[in-house]
Every structure is written in structure tokens, then in C-alpha cells.
PDB file of C-alpha atoms in Angstrom:
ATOM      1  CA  UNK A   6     -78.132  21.281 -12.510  1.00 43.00           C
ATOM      2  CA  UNK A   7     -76.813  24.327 -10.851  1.00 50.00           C
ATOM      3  CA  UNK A   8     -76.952  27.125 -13.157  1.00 53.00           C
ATOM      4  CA  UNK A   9     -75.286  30.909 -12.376  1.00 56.00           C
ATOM      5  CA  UNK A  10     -76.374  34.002 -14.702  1.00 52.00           C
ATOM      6  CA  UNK A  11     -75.146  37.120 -15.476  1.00 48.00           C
ATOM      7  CA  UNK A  12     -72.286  37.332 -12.709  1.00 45.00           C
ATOM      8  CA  UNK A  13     -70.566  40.259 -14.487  1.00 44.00           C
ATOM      9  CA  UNK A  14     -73.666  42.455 -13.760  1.00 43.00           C
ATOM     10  CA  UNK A  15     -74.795  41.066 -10.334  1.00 46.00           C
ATOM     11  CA  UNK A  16     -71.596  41.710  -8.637  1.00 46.00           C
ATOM     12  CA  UNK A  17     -71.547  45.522  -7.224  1.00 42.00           C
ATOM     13  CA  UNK A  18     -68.128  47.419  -6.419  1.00 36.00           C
ATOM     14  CA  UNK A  19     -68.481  50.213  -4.150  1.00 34.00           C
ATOM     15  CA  UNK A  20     -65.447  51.808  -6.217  1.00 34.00           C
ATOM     16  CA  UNK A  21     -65.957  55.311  -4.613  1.00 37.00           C
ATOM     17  CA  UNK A  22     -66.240  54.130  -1.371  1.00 37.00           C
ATOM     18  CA  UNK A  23     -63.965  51.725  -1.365  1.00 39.00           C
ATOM     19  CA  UNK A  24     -60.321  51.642   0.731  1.00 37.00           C
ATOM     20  CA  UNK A  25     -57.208  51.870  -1.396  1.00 37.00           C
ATOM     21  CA  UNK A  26     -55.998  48.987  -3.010  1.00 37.00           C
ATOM     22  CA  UNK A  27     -54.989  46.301  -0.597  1.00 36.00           C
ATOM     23  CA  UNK A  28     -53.099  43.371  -1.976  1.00 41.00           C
ATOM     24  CA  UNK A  29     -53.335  39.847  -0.007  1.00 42.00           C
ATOM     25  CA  UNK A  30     -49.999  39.376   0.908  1.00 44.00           C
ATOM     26  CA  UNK A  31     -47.860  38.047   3.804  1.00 44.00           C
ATOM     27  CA  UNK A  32     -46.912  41.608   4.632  1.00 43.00           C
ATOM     28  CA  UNK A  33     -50.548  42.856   4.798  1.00 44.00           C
ATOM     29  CA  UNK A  34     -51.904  40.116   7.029  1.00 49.00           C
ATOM     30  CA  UNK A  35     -52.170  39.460  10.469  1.00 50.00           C
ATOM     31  CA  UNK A  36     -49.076  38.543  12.346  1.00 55.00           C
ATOM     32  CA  UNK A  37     -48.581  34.696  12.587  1.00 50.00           C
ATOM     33  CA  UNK A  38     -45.057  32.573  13.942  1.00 61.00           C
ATOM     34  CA  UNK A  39     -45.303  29.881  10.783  1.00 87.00           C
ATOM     35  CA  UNK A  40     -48.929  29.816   8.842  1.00 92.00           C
ATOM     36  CA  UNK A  41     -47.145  26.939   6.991  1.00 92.00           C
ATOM     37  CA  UNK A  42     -46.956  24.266  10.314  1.00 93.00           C
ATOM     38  CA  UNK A  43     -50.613  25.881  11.078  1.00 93.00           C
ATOM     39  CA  UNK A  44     -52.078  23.779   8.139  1.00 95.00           C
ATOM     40  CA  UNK A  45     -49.394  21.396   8.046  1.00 94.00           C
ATOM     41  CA  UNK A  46     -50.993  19.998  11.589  1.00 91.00           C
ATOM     42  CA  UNK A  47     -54.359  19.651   9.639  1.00 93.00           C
ATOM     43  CA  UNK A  48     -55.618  16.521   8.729  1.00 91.00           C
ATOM     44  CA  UNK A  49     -55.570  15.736   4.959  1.00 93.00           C
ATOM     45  CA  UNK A  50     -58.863  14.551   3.926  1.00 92.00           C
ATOM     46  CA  UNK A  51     -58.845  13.543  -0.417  1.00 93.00           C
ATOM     47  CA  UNK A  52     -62.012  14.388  -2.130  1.00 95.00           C
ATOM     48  CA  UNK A  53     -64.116  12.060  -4.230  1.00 95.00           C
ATOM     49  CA  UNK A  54     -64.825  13.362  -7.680  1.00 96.00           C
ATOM     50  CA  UNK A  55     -67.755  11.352  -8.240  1.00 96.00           C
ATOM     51  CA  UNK A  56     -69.562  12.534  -4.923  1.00 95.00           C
ATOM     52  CA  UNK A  57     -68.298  16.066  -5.675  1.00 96.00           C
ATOM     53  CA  UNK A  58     -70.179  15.716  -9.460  1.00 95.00           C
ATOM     54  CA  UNK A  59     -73.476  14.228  -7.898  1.00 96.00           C
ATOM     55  CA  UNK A  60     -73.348  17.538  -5.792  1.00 96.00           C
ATOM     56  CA  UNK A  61     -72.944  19.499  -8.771  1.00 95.00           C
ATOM     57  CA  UNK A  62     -70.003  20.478  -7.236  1.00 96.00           C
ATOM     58  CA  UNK A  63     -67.866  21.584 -10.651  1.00 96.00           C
ATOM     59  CA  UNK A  64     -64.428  23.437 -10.161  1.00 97.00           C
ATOM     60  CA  UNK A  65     -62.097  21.226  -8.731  1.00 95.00           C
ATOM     61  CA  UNK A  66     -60.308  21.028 -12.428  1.00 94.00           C
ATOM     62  CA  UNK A  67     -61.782  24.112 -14.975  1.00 93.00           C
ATOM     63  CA  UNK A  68     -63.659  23.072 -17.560  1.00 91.00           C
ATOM     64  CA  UNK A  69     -67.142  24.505 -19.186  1.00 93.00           C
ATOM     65  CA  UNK A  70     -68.892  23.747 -16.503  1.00 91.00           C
ATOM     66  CA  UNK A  71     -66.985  25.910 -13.651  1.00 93.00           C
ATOM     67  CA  UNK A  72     -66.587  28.789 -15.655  1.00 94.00           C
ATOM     68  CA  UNK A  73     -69.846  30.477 -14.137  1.00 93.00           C
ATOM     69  CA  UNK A  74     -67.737  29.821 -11.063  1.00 95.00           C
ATOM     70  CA  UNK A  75     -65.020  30.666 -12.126  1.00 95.00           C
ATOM     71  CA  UNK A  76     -65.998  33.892 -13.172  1.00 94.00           C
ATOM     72  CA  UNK A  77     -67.661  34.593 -10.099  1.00 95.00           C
ATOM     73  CA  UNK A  78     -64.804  33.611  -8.005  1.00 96.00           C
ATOM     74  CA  UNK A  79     -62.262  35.986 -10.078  1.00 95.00           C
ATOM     75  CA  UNK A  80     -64.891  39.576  -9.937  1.00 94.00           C
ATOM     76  CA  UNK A  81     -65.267  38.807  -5.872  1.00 96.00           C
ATOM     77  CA  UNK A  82     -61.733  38.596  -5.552  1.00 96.00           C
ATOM     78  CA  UNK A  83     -61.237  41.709  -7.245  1.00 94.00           C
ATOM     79  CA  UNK A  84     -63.700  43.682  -5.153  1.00 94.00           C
ATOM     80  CA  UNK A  85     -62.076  42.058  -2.230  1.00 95.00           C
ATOM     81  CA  UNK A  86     -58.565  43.099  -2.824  1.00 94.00           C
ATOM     82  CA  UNK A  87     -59.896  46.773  -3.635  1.00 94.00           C
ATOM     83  CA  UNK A  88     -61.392  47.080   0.054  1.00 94.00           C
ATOM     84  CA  UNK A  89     -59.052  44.661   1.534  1.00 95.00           C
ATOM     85  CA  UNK A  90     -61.266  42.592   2.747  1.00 97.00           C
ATOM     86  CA  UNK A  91     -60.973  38.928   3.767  1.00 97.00           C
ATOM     87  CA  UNK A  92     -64.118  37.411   5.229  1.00 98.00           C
ATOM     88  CA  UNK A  93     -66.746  37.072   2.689  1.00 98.00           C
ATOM     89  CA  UNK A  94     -70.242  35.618   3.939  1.00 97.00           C
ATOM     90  CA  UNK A  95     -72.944  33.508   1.615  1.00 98.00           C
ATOM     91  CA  UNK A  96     -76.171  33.892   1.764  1.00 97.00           C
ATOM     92  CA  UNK A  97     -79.546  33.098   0.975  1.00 96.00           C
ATOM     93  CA  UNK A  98     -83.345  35.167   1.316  1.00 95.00           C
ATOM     94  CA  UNK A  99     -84.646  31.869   2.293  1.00 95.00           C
ATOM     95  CA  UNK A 100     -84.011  27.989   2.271  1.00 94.00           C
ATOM     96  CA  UNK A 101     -83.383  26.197  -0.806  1.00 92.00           C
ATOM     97  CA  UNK A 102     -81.387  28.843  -3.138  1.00 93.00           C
ATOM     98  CA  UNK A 103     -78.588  27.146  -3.490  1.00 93.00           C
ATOM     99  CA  UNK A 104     -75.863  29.031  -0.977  1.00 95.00           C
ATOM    100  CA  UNK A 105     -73.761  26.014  -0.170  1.00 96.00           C
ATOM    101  CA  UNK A 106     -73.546  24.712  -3.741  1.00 96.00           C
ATOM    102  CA  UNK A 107     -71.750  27.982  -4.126  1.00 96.00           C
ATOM    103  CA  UNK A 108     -70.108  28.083  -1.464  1.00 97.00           C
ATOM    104  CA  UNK A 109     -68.312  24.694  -1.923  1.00 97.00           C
ATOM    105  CA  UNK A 110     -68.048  25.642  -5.824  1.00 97.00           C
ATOM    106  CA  UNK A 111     -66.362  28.975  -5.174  1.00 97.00           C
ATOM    107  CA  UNK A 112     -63.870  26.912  -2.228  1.00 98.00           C
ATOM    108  CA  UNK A 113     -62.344  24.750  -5.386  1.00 98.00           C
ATOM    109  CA  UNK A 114     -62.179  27.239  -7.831  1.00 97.00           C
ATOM    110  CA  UNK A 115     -60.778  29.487  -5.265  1.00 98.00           C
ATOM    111  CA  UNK A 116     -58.256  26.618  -3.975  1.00 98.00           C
ATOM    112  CA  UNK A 117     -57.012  26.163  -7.569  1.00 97.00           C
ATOM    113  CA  UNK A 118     -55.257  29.249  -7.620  1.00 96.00           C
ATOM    114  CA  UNK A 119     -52.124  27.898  -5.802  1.00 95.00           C
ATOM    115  CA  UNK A 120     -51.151  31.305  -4.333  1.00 95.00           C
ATOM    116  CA  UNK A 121     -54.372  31.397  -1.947  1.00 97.00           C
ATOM    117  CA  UNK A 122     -55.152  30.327   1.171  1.00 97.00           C
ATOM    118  CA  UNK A 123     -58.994  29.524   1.520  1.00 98.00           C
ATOM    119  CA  UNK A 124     -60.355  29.030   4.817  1.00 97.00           C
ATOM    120  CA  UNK A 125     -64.334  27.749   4.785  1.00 97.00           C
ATOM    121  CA  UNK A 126     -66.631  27.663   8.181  1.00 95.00           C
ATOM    122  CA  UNK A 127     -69.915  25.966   7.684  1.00 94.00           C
ATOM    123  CA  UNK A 128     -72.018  28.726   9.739  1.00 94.00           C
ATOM    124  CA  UNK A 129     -75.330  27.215   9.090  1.00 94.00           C
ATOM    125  CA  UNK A 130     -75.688  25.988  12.324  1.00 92.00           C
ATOM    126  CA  UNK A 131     -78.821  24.496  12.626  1.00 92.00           C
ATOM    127  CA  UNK A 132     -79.053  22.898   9.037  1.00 93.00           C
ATOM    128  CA  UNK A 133     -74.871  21.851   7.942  1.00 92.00           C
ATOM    129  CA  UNK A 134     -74.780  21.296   4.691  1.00 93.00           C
ATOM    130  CA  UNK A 135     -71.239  21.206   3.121  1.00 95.00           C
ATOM    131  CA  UNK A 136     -70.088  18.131   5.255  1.00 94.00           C
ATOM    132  CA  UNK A 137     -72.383  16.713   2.542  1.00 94.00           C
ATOM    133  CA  UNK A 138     -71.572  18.016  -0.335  1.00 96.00           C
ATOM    134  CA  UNK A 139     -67.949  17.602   0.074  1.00 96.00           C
ATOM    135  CA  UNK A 140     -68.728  14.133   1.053  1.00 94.00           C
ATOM    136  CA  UNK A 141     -66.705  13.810   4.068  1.00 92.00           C
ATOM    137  CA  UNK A 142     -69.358  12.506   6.608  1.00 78.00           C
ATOM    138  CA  UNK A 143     -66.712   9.302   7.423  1.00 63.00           C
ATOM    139  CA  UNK A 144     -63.820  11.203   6.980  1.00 58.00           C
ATOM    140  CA  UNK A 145     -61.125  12.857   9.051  1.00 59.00           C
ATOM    141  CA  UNK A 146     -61.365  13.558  12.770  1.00 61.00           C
ATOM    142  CA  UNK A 147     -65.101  13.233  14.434  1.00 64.00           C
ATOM    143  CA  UNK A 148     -66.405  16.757  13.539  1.00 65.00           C
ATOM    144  CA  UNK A 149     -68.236  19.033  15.954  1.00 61.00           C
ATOM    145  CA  UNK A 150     -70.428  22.263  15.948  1.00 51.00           C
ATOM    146  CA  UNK A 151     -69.012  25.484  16.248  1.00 61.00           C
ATOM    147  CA  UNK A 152     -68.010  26.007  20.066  1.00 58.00           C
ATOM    148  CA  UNK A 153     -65.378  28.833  19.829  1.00 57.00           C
ATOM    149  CA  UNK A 154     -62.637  26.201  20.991  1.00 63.00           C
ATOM    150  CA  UNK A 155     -59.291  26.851  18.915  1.00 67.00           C
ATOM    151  CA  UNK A 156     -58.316  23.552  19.978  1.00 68.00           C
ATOM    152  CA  UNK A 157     -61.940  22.391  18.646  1.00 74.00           C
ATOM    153  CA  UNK A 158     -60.875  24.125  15.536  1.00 81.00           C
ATOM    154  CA  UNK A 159     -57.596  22.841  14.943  1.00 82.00           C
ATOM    155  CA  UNK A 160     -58.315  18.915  15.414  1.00 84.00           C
ATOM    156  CA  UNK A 161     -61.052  18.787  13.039  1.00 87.00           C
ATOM    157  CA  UNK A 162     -60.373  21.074  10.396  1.00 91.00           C
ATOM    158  CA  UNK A 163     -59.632  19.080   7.375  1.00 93.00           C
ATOM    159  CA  UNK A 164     -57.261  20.238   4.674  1.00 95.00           C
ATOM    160  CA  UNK A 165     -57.492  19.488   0.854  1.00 96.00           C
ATOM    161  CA  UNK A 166     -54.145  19.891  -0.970  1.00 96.00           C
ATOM    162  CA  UNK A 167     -51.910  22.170   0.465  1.00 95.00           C
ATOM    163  CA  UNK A 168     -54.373  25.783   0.681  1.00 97.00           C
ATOM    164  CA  UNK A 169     -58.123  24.481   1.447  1.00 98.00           C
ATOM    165  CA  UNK A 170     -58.938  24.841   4.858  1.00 96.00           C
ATOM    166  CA  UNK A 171     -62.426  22.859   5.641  1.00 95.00           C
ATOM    167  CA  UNK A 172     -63.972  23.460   9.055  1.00 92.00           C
ATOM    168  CA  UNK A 173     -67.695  21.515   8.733  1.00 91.00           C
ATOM    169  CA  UNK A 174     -70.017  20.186  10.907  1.00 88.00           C
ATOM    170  CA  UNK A 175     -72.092  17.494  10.962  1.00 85.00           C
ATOM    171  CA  UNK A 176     -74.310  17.670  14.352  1.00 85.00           C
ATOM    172  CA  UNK A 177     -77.552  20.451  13.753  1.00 88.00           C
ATOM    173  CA  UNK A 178     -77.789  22.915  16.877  1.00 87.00           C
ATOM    174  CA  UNK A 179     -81.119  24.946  17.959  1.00 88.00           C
ATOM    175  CA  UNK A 180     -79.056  27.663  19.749  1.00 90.00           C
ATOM    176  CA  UNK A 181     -76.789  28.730  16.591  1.00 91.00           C
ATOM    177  CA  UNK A 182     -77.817  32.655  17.293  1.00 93.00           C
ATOM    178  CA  UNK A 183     -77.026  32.383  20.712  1.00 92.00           C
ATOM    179  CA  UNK A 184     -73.347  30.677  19.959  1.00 90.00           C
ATOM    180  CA  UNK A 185     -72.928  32.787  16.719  1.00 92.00           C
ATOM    181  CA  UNK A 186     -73.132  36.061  18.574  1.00 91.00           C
ATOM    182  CA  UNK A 187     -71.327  34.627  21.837  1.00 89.00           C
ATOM    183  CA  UNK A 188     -67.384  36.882  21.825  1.00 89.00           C
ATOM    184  CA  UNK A 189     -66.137  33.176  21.385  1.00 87.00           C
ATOM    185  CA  UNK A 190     -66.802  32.970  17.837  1.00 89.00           C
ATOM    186  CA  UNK A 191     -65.451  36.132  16.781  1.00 91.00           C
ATOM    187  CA  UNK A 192     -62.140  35.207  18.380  1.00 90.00           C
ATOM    188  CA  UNK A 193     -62.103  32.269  16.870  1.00 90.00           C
ATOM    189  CA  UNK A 194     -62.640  33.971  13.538  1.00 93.00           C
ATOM    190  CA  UNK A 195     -59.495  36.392  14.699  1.00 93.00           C
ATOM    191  CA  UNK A 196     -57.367  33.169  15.737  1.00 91.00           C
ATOM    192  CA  UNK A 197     -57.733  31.673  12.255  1.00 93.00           C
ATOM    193  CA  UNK A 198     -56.611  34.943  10.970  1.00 95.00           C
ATOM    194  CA  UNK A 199     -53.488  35.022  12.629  1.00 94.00           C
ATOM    195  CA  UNK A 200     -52.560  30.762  12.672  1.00 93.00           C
ATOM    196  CA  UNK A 201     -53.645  30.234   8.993  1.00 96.00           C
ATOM    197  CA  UNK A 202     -53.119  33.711   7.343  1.00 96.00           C
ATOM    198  CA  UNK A 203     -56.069  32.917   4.789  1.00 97.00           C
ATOM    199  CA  UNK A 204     -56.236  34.705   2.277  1.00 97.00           C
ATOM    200  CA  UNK A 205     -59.854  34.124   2.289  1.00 98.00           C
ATOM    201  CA  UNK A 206     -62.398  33.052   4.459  1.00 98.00           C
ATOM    202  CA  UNK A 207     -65.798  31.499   3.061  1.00 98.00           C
ATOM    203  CA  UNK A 208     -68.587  31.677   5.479  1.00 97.00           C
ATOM    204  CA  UNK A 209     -71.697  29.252   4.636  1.00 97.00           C
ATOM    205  CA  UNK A 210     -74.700  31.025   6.268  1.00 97.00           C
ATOM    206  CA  UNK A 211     -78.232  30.250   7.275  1.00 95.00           C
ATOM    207  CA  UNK A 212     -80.590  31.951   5.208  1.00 96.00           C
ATOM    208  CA  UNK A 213     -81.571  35.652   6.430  1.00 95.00           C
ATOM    209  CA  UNK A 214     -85.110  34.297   7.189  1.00 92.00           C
ATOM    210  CA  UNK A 215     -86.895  32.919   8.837  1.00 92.00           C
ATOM    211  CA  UNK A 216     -84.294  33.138  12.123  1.00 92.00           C
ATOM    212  CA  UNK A 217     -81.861  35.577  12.841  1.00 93.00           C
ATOM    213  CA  UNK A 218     -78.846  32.840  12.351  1.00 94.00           C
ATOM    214  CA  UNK A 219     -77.539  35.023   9.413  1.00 95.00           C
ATOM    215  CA  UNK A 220     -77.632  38.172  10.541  1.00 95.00           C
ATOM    216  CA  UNK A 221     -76.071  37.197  13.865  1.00 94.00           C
ATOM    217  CA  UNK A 222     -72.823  36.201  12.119  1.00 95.00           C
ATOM    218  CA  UNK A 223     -72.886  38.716   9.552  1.00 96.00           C
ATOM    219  CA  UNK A 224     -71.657  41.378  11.677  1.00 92.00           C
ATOM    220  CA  UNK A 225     -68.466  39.046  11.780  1.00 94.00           C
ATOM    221  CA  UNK A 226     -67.787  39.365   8.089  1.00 96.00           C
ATOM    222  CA  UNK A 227     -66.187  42.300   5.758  1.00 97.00           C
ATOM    223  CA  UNK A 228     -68.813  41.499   2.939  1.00 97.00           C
ATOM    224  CA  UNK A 229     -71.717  38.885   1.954  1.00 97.00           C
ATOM    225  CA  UNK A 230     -72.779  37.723  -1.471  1.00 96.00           C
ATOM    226  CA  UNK A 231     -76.616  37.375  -2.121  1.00 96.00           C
ATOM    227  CA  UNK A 232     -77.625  34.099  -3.578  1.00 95.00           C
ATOM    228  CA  UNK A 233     -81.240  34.081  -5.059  1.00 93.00           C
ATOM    229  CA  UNK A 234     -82.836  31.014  -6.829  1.00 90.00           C
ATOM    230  CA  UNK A 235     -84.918  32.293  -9.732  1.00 86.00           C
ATOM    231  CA  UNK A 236     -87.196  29.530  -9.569  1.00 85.00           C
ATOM    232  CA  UNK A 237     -88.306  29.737  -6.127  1.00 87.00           C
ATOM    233  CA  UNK A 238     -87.137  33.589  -4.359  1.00 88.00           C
ATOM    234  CA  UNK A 239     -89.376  36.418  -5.358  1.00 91.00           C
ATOM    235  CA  UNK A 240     -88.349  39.760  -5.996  1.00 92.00           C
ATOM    236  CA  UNK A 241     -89.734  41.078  -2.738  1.00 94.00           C
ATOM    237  CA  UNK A 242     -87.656  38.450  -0.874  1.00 94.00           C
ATOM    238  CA  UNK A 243     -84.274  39.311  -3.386  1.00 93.00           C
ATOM    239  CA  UNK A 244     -85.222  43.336  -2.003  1.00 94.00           C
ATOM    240  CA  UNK A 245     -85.580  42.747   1.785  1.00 94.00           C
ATOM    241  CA  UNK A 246     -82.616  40.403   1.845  1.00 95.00           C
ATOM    242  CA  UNK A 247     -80.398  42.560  -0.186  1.00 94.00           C
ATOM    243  CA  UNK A 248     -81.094  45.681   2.393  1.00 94.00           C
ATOM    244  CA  UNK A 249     -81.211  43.525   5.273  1.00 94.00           C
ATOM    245  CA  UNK A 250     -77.546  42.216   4.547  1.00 95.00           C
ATOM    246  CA  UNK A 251     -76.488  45.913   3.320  1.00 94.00           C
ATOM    247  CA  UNK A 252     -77.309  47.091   7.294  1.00 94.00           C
ATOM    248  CA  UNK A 253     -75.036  44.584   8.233  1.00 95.00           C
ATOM    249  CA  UNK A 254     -71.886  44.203   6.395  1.00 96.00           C
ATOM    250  CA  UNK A 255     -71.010  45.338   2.959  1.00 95.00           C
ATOM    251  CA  UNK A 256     -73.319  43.696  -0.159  1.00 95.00           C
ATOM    252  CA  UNK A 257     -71.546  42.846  -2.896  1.00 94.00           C
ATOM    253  CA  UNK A 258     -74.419  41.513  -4.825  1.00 91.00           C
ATOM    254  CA  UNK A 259     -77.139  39.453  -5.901  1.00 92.00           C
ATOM    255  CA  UNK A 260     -75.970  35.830  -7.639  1.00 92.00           C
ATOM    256  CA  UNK A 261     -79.155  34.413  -9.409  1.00 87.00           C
ATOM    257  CA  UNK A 262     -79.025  30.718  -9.327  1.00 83.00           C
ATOM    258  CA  UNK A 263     -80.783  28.276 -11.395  1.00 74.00           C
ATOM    259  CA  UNK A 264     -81.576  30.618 -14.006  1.00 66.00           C
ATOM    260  CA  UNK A 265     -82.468  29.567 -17.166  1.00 61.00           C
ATOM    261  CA  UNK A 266     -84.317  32.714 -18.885  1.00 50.00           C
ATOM    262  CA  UNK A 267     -82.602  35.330 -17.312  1.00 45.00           C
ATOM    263  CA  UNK A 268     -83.659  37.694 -19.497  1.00 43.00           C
ATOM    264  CA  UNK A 269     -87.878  36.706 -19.205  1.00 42.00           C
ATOM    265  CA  UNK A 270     -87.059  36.366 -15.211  1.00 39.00           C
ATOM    266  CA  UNK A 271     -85.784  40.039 -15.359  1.00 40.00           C
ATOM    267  CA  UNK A 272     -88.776  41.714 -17.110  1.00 38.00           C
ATOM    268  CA  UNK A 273     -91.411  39.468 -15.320  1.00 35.00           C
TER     269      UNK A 273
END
């Protein structure tokens, strides 16, 4: 079971470096004709609650279980609004920590506010993840990797309800730096800002090491959240991968996953 710890403490807030107060609104956002025919042309793909629970994937509905989540989702969105930013990235020190469990935790609790729009891009090129944990490897239009084609993007993004944007891949790539860092992508990032208006954008990374994957695309993001597994990253890891992301875009902090003594993992 996935387990999150201490989120009101691991969450940073620049707050005297931070821009003024920027609220996500329709006036504040990139100009777009109709954002509402943008995901109206997306194809509606229903989720299965009893794949999403094998996943461990908790906050489609709130209940005990997503409230970690839940609290995560509501202190990022806070520090996002304060520096206006819109494009948060998740990642991981090294394989196995967890990222996309979050990532697809924090989509649903995000997507229950009804006011949002949330936009996710599986980014983990070479190892996709969350076309499995959302359980949609049958489902919708025959997915492909990231390519920087908006008319890729548009025919096989899926939408859940009316404000969850999915854009997943199924097919593993060995160039993802390469395509990642390619002026394709990034205007693809800026053409889902001004069609869909999201309010925000998840970004499921590769983990910072052993390739450069992650920090390729994290120069494409306004800030990244660290998630650590205490049961498998050590502290030196947690330390490189924290400064490593903080060259890159703005850190907003460590998430410790799988935790179950926080408080022995701390002192040891």
C-alpha cells in the first residue's frame, strides 16, 4: 500500500521569492478561441474503479484513504497559485519510488475539484507507466509516444469527466532525451496551454538517474515535486536529486513515500 508522510512539512514555499499572487483564471491564461470544444473533441475514456484500487490508485471519490493525497494536492496548489505557475513536474532519485502512483493519485484528486482543468503527459519515455495504472491499455484511440504532433496530441488524448485531460503512452522509446529536448515538445507543451487552458499540467517523469530523461524535460516545467521511497532511496540520493532538480526548475519539495516510521526514518 502506498503510504505519503508528513506532506505539511515536505512541501517548501519560496514565500519571499515568490511572484505576487496569481489566481488561475480565464483572464490570467493564455489566449484560446473556445477551451470548451478543445476537450469536447477528446475522446471520453470511463475509468474502472476496481483496476484503479489494485493500483492503489485512491482519490477518485475522498475518503480516508486519499486524504494524504488530498492534502498534498491542496498545499501544491497553493504554492502554485502564489508563483503562478502551471506546469508542475514529478519526480523520482531513482526507479521504483513511487512517482506515477502520485502522479495518477494527485490527477483524481485534482480532477475532483470541478473548477480545474488538469492536463497529465506521461513523460517517462522510455518506461510509460500511467497507461497502466489508469488501466486504459484497450481503451480510446491507439496511443503513441510523444512526437511533438498537435494533431498526435489531440486524437489520442483521452478525457475523464468533463476536466481530466490524459495524454499516455503505451510504446517505450530509447531516444526520449533526444525527443524531450527537441523545440517540438516545448511547443507542444505551449499549444496545450493555449487549446485546453489547463489549469494544471501534471508531468510524469523518468527518474533523475540513471539517464538524463528528467532533467531534459525539466527545463520545460515551472516547478517539480521530489518523490522519495523511504524504503529503498537513501539520503544521499534524496540530497543530489533535490539540488539536481533545484538547478533546473523550482523544487517544491521532497514527498516521502511508503513511509511507515517516519519519525525512526528521520533520525536514522
Amino acid at each position: 500500500m502506498e503510504q505519503l508522510t508528513n506532506t505539511g512539512e515536505l512541501l517548501r514555499a519560496a514565500q519571499d521569492t515568490a511572484s505576487p499572487s496569481l489566481e488561475l483564471n480565464d483572464d490570467a491564461r493564455p489566449n484560446s478561441a473556445d477551451p470548451h470544444k478543445s476537450w469536447a473533441r477528446l475522446t471520453e475514456a470511463p475509468l474502472d474503479p476496481v483496476t484503479l484500487k489494485r493500483h492503489h490508485i485512491l482519490t477518485s471519490k475522498p475518503n480516508n484513504k486519499s486524504a494524504p493525497y488530498d492534502q498534498l494536492r491542496t498545499r501544491m496548489l497553493s504554492h502554485m497559485r502564489v508563483a503562478g505557475h502551471r506546469r508542475v513536474a514529478i519526480a523520482s532519485p531513482t526507479a521504483g519510488c513511487g512517482s506515477s502512483t502520485i502522479t495518477a493519485n494527485l490527477a483524481l484528486g485534482l480532477a475532483r475539484q470541478s473548477d480545474l482543468r488538469i492536463m497529465v503527459l506521461d513523460l517517462n519515455l522510455r518506461q510509460p507507466s500511467l497507461i497502466h495504472l489508469f488501466g486504459l491499455e484497450e481503451a480510446g484511440p491507439r496511443f503513441s509516444v510523444l512526437t511533438g504532433s498537435k494533431r498526435n496530441f489531440d486524437s489520442t488524448c483521452l478525457r475523464v469527466g468533463e476536466n481530466l485531460g490524459l495524454s499516455l503512452n503505451a510504446t517505450p522509446v530509447n531516444d526520449a532525451s533526444e525527443r524531450l529536448s527537441h523545440t517540438n515538445t516545448a511547443e507542444l507543451l505551449d499549444h496545450v496551454e493555449r487549446e485546453f487552458v489547463p489549469d494544471v499540467i501534471l508531468l510524469d517523469l523518468a527518474p533523475l538517474s540513471p539517464m538524463d530523461d528528467a532533467l531534459a524535460a525539466l527545463s520545460l516545467t515551472d516547478c517539480a515535486l521530489l518523490v522519495a521511497r523511504a524504503d529503498h532511496s537513501t539520503n544521499t540520493q534524496i540530497d543530489v536529486a533535490e539540488r539536481t532538480m533545484a538547478e533546473h526548475t523550482t523544487c517544491l519539495g521532497v514527498v516521502l513515500n511508503a513511509c511507515r516510521f517516519a519519525r525512526e526514518y528521520g533520525n536514522g
